[in-house]
Amino acid sequence: MLSELISASAAALAVGILSVVYFTWRIIYLLYFHPLAKFPGPFWAKVTSVYGSYYAWKGDTHLDMMRVHEKYGDFVRYTPDTLFVNNADGLHDIHSSGAYSSFLKSGHYQVMEHRVPSTFTARGGKDHLRRRRIVSQTVSEKAQRGYDPRIAYHVRKFCDAVFPAEPGVEGQPKNMADWCAYLSFDLITDLVFSASYNLLGSEKFRYVPHVIDKSNVRMSVLVYVPFVSWLRALDNYLFGEALVARNRLLRFVSRAVRERTDRALGKWSPKSLDPCPPRADIFAALATAKDPVTNEGFSADDMVSESITLMVAGSDTSSTAIASTLFYLADNPHAYHKAAAEVRRAFHDKGITKDRAADGPELGSCVYLRACIDEALRMSPPNGGALTREVIAKEGVTIAGNYIPSGCNVGVPLYAIHHDSRYYPEPFHYRPERWLEDDGTGSIERARYAFNPFGIGMRGCLGKGLAYHEVMTAVATVLYLGDFRFADGELGQVGRGGAGGTSYGRHRRNEYQLRDHITGQKQGPWLCFTRRELA
Ligand code: HEM
């Protein structure tokens, strides 16, 4: 018995000593011999990814990335094998189309994969290009023109929900974080599945945007520490609620796909949501589109993964863009009046009746409104973190003049570069004019060069055209139909910085604050709407 005890303690001691030796060696290697050892960064970030996971869990990664760049300069090591580059030349060295074959999306994206990759999660190469060629046909500018009437329909429904029916009467405060989420969700599920989940009109499915948000909190942490998902008990302990949310989301998506397929086959059960025959939607286009190069189409599993991607990528982000543009307009009367005057002029006498939205060719002439949207996307980008890539070129790559060897991850933190005064003078001021009036030094070109709310190059957003059209139509229609302002009192402060927050970056009262969990999560603004008297 005693000898067994002694040998057990000797084994434990040996394991202890070996662990200490291993971890000491590993830390020395990471600090002094790793290919990224020469780059500065917080001590804990250099030795463990748990550092990044802490900020991901708080929703503060975008702010912390900005803080470390202010402290250490353009190049910062943010995990043992990830280097962030806050530099516009670096942005193009990593993300431009010419650089595509030197990089893969970093392995971090795989935690977001469901059964099979999607265009968004595929790491690169032939599989990604094939997917991208197929999906791009379904959201192309030509395809989008067919969706315009649906966009107008949902925007009008949104306006009917937030504006009181009577002109001149101010309505109760409405939370834009919720209402913009309902609008974007109704719109994307209509465009993808021809389905009417009707979040704008009924409570029943309003849980879905919330479960997407909850599930994304877990995902944003797993991006840094994927091993947590392999340790079931720990995963459950830390993210029990997020796991329940993820399962609810998957059940919802399976249901949406099943119902869409049933309706295509002419089957419609009384439980089904929408008895109308499917229109020319993205789902149908995905099912029939072929890659022009390989002539391959999508499998049933591909259809599910691509549908989830489009639903999540296309709803959360666009709703943030609409909510933040409304926030910045309400907060900046000068921009508000200019944008409203432009829209009202453009659509004056254009017959915007009860069923029409402010869209069509006149929308293209609203250049100031577009600048307002770009400025909101700059100040509060819906994806504020970094889009990380792994260097795969055997000989390594040069990024903004620095050699980076194969196998390292690199990325440009979006929020940080969007607030860099080299590209955006007075970066914390909302100034749409910066996109329209050059200061004589090429300021517009500089601003555009660093601007990447949709990513750039061969991994840039496929839904960019659709998203701009949705956001422009929504904000223009609101401005055309009436006026809005922040709610009185505490409610009117929701969404801005400063409320009880002393942590870095949370103090800015004129900024629409987001929690960065893969996409930005938001609260408010709470706005009161008044309908204009229109002839
Ligand atoms: C304001 C709204 C939107 C913003 C800010 C946005 C932003 C982005 C960003 C930053 C990426 C690159 C992600 C990365 O490299 O990790 C991306 C990719 C993507 N987005 Fe969007 N997005 C928006 C709306 C949409 C919409 C409406 C759709 C589709 C209906 C969409 C579909 C996609 C797809 C499929 C990709 C993957 C492209 C690829 O990897 O080849 N997005 N988006």
CSV table of C-alpha atoms in Angstrom, one decimal, residues 29 34 54 81 87 178 182 203 223 226 231 250 262 390 418 475 506:
chain,number,residue,atom,x,y,z
A,29,TYR,CA,10.5,29.7,-27.4
A,34,HIS,CA,9.3,32.1,-32.6
A,54,TYR,CA,-10.8,37.4,-22.6
A,81,ASP,CA,1.1,33.1,-33.9
A,87,ASN,CA,-1.6,50.0,-41.9
A,178,ASP,CA,-34.6,45.4,-32.3
A,182,TYR,CA,-36.5,42.5,-37.5
A,203,GLU,CA,-43.6,38.2,-31.7
A,223,VAL,CA,-12.0,31.7,-32.4
A,226,PRO,CA,-11.0,26.4,-30.1
A,231,LEU,CA,-13.9,19.8,-23.7
A,250,LEU,CA,-29.8,25.3,-36.2
A,262,ASP,CA,-41.5,21.2,-49.4
A,390,GLU,CA,-2.7,32.4,-42.7
A,418,HIS,CA,-11.0,53.1,-39.4
A,475,VAL,CA,-32.7,55.4,-44.4
A,506,ARG,CA,-16.2,53.0,-23.9
